[in-house]
Coordinates of C-alpha atoms in Angstrom, one line a residue:
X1 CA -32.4 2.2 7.0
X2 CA -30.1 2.5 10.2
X3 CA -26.5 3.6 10.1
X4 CA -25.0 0.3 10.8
X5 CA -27.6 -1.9 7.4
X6 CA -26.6 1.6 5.5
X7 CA -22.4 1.1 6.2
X8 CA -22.7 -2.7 5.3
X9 CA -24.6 -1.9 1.9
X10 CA -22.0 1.3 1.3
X11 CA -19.3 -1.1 2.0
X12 CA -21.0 -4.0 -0.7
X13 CA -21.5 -1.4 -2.9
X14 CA -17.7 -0.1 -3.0
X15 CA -16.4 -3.6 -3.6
X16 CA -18.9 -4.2 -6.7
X17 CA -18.4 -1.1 -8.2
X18 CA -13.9 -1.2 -7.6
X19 CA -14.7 -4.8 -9.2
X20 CA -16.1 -3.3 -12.2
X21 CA -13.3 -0.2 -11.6
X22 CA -10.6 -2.8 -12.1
X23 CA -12.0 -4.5 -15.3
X24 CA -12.1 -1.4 -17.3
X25 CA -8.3 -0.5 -16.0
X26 CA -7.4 -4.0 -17.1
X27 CA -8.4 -3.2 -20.7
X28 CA -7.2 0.8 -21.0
X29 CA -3.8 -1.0 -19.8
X30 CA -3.9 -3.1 -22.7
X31 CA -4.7 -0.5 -24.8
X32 CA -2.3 2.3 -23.5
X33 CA 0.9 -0.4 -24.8
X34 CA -0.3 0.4 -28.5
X35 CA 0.6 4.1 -28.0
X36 CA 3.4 6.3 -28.9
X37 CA 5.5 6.9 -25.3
X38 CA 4.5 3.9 -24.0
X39 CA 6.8 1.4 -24.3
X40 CA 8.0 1.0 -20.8
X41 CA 5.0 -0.5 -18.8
X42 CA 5.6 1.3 -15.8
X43 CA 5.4 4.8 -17.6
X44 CA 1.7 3.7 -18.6
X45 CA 0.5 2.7 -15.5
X46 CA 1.4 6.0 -13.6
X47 CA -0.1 7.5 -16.5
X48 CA -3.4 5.6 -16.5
X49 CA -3.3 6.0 -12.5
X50 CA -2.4 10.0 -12.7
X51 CA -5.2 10.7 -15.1
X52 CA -7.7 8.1 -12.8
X53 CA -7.5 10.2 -9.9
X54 CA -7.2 13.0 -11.8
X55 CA -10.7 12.8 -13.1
X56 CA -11.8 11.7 -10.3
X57 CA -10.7 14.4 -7.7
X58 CA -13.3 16.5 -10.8
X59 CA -16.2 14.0 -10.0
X60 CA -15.9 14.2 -6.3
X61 CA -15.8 18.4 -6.8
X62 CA -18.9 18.2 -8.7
X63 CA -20.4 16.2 -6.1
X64 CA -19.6 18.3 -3.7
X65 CA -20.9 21.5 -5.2
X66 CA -24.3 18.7 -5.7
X67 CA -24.1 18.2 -1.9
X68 CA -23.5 22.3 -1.2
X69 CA -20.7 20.9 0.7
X70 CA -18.2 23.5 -0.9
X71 CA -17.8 26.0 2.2
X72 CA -17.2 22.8 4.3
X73 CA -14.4 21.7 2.3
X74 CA -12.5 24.7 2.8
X75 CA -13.7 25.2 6.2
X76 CA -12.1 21.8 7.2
X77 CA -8.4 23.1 6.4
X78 CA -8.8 25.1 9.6
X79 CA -8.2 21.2 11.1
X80 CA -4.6 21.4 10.0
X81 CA -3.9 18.5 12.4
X82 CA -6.1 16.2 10.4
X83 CA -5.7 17.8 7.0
X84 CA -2.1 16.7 7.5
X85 CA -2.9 13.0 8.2
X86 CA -5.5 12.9 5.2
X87 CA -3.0 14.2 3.7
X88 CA -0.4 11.5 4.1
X89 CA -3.3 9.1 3.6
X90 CA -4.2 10.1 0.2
X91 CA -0.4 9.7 -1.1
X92 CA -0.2 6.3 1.0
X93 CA -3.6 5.4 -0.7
X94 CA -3.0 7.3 -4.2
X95 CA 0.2 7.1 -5.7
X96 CA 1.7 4.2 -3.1
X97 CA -1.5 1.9 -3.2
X98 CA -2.9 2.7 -6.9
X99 CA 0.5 2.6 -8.4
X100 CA 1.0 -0.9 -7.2
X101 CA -2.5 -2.3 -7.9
X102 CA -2.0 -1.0 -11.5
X103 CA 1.2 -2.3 -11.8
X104 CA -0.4 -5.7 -10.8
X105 CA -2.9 -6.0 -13.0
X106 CA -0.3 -5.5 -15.8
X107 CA 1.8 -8.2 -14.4
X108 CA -0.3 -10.7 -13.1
X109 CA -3.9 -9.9 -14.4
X110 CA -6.7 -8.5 -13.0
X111 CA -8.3 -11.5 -11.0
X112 CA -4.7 -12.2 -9.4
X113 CA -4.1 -8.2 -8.5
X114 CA -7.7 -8.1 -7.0
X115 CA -7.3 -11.3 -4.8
X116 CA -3.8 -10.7 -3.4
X117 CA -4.4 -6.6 -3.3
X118 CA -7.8 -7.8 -1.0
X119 CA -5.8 -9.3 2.0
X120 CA -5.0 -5.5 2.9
X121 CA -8.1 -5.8 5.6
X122 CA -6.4 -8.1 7.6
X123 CA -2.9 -6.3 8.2
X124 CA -5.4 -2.7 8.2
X125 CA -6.9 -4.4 11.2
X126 CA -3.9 -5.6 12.8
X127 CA -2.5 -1.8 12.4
X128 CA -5.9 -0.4 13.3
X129 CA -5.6 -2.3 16.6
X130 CA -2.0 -1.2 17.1
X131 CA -2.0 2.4 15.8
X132 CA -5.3 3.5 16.8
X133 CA -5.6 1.6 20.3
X134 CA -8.9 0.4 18.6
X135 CA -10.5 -2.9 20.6
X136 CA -12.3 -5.6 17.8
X137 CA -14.8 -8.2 18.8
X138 CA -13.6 -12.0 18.9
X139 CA -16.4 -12.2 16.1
X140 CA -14.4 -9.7 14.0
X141 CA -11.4 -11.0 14.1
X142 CA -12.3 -15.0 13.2
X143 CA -14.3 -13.1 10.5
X144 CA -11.3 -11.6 9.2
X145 CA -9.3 -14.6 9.5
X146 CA -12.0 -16.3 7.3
X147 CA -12.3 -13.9 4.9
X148 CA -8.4 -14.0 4.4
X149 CA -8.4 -17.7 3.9
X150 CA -11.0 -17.9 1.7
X151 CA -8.8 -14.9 -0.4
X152 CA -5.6 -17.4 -0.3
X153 CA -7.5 -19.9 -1.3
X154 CA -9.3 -17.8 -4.5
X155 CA -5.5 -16.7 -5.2
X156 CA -3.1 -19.7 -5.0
X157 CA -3.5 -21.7 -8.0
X158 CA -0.4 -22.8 -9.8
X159 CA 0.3 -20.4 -12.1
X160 CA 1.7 -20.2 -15.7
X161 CA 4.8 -18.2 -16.0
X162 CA 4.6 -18.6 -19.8
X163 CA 1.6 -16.3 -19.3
X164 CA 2.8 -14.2 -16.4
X165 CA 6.7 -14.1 -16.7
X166 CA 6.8 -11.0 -14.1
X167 CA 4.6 -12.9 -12.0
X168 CA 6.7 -12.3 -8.7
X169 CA 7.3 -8.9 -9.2
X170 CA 3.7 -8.3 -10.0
X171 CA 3.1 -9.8 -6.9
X172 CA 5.7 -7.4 -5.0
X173 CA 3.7 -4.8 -6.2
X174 CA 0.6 -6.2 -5.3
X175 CA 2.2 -6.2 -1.4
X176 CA 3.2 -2.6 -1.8
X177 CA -0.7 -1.7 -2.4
X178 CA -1.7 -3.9 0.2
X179 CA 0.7 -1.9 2.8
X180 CA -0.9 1.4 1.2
X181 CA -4.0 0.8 1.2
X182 CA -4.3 -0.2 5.0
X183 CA -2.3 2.4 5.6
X184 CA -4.6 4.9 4.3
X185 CA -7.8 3.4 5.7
X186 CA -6.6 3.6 9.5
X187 CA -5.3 6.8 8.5
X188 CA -8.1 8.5 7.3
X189 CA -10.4 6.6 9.9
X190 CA -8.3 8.6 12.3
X191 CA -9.0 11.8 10.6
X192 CA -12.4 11.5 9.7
X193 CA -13.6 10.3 13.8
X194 CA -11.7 12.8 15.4
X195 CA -11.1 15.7 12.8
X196 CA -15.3 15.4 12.3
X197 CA -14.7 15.6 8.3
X198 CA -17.4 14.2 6.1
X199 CA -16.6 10.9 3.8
X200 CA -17.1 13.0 0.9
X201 CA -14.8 15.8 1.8
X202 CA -12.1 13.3 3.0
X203 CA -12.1 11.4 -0.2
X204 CA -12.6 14.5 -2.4
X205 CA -9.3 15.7 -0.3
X206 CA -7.9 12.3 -1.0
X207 CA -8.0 12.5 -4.7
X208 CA -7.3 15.8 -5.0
X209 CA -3.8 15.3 -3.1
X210 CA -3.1 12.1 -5.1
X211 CA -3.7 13.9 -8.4
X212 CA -1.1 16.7 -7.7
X213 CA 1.5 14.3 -5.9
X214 CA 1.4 12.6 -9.5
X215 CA 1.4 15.8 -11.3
X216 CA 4.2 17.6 -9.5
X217 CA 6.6 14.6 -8.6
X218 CA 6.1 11.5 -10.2
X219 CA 4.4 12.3 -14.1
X220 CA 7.6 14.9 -14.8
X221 CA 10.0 12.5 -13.5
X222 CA 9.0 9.9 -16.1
X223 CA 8.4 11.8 -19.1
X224 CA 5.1 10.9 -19.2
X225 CA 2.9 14.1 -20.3
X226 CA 3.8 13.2 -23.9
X227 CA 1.7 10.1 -23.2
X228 CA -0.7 12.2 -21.4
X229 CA -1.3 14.1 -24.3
X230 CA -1.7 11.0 -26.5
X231 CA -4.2 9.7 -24.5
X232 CA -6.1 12.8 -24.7
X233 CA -6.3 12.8 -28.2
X234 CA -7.3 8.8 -29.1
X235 CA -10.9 7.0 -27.4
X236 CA -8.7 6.3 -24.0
X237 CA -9.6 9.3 -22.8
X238 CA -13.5 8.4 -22.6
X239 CA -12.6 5.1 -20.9
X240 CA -10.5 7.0 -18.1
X241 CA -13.6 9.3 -18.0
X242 CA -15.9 6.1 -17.1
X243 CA -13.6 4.7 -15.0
X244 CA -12.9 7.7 -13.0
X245 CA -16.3 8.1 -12.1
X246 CA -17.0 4.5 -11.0
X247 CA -14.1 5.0 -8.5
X248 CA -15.4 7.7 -7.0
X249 CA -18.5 6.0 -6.7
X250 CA -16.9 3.6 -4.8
X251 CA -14.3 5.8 -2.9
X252 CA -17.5 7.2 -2.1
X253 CA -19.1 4.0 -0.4
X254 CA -15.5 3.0 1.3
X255 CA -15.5 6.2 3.1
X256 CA -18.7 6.5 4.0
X257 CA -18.8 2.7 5.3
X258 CA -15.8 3.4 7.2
X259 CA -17.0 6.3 8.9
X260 CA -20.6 4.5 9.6
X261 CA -18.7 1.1 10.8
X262 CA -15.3 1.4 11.5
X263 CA -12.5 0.7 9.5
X264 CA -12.0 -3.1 9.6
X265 CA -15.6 -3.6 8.6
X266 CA -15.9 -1.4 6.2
X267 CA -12.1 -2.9 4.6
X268 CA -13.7 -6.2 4.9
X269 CA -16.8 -5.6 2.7
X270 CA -14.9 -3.5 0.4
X271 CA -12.7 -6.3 -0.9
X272 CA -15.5 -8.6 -1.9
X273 CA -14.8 -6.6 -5.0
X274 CA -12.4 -9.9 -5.7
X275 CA -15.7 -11.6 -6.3
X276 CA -17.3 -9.0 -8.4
X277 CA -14.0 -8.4 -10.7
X278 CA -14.3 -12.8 -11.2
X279 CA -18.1 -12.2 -12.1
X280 CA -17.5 -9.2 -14.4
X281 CA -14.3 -10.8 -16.3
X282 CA -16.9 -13.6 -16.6
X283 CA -19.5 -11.7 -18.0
X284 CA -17.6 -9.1 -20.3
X285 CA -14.9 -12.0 -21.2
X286 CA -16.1 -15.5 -20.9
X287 CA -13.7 -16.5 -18.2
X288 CA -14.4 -20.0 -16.7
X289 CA -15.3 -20.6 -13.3
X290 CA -14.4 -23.0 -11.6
X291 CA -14.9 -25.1 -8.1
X292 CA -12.4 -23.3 -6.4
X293 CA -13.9 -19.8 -7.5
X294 CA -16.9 -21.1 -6.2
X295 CA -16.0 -22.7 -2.7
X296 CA -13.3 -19.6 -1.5
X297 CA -15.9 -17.3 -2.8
X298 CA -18.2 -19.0 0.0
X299 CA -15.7 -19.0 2.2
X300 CA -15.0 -15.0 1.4
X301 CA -18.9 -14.6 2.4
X302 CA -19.2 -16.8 5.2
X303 CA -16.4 -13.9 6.7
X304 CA -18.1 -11.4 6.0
X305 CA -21.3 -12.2 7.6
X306 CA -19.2 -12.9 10.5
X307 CA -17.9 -9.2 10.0
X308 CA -21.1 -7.6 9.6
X309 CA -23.7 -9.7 11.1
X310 CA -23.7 -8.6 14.4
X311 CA -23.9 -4.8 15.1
X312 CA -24.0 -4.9 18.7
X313 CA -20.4 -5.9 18.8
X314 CA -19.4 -2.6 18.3
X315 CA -15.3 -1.6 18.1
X316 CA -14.2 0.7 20.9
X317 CA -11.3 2.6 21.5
X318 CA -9.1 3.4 25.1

């Protein structure tokens, strides 16, 4: 398989599996509000979010030490330079992006969160072009427009506020992890081209960093290691577990995809995860589908293939 058919399936294969990711979340949220501690909403989902990357940061390490990629992961931290800007990254990606997308899916649900959080590829490519100097193809950029549509499209509906009476400020939330998260791709897109770190050290790095941000200056802040310490003792703590590991699977594929075919590609075929989290809620919950899930999620395609179909139309940067 060459590099640019292996970055388009790495990309697939991190929106499927974040799909899944933000199923599970959705239900160890609904969970978490039956514990002792958790009464404020916010206090949970920093929780839940702490302990996600937490664990994860632990998969990634064993992956590494799978990979014999150990002595390269200390190594790189020669590179301050670019340890710095993975740095700011994973905190723009961890506790900026994550917090928000958690605290979306509380307010609004997990299909809303997914489809509003997924229009971060469009403003990561507008900042990719203006931070990075980075030239995209006339192809890439209608394909993004598509792919955006068809996500406004999959997201307006005329919502219930009976249902979802924080809807706006779930959907303020759902901005701030939009502005995270393509923040962090261009970010660690920088690093990873010029600092010459690998996509698993970068994301390993990433998590790791997001973990003790939470640990040191948000979890003590909140009080909420007593709710740490509940969730270690009840069946939560498995579910974390799970879920931890199928976000590093797909922090995995991001990365790699990003570093195989440049950030606004590889942030494009990440967020067909708003499909995937549709198809899973169908298949775990019985959620109905209907014509408008159908036609945008056509529309999201047809972007795509206008983002990936062509790899001669490579990006290039002054």
């Amino acid at each position: 398989m060459n590099k640019f058919k292996k970055g388009v399936l790495l990309g697939t294969l991190s929106g499927a599996s974040w799909g899944l990711n933000t199923i599970i979340i959705g239900f160890i949220l609904t969970l978490s509000i039956f514990l002792p501690y958790s009464e404020n909403i916010f206090i949970s989902a920093l929780v839940i979010a702490f302990l996600h990357d937490f664990f994860s940061s632990i998969w990634l390490i064993l992956n590494l030490i799978r990979l014999r990629e150990i002595k390269e992961f200390f190594y790189c931290f020669k590179n301050k330079k670019c340890i710095y800007f993975l740095i700011f990254s994973s905190i723009l990606g961890g506790p900026v992006g994550m917090a928000g997308y958690l605290l979306g899916v509380n307010y609004i649900g997990p299909s809303y969160a997914a489809s509003f959080s997924a229009l971060y590829p469009a403003l990561g490519t507008v900042l990719t072009a203006i931070l990075l100097k980075e030239r995209t193809s006339r192809r890439i950029k209608i394909g993004v427009i598509i792919t955006g549509l068809g996500i406004l499209w999959l997201s307006y509906t005329p919502v219930n506020l009976q249902q979802y009476p924080y809807y706006y400020l779930g959907m303020l939330f759902c901005f701030v992890c939009v502005l995270g998260w393509a923040l962090e791709c261009v970010v660690a897109s920088y690093a990873m081209k010029y600092g010459e770190i690998s996509p698993s050290i970068a994301i390993t790095l990433r998590q790791i960093t997001s973990a003790i941000f939470y640990a040191i200056f948000i979890i003590p802040k909140i009080g909420g290691y007593l709710l740490v310490k509940e969730i270690f003792i009840t069946n939560i703590f498995i579910y974390i577990c799970l879920t931890a590991l199928i976000g590093s699977l797909s922090y995995l594929f991001w990365y790699k995809s990003i570093d195989l075919i440049g950030a606004p590609r590889g942030m494009s075929l990440n967020i067909t995860y708003v499909i995937w989290t549709i198809l899973f809620e169908k298949l775990f919950f019985n959620t109905q589908l209907d014509i408008r899930f159908i036609g945008a999620s056509l529309v999201i395609v047809i972007g795509i293939i206008f983002i990936a179909g062509n790899p001669k139309e490579l990006i290039t940067t002054n």
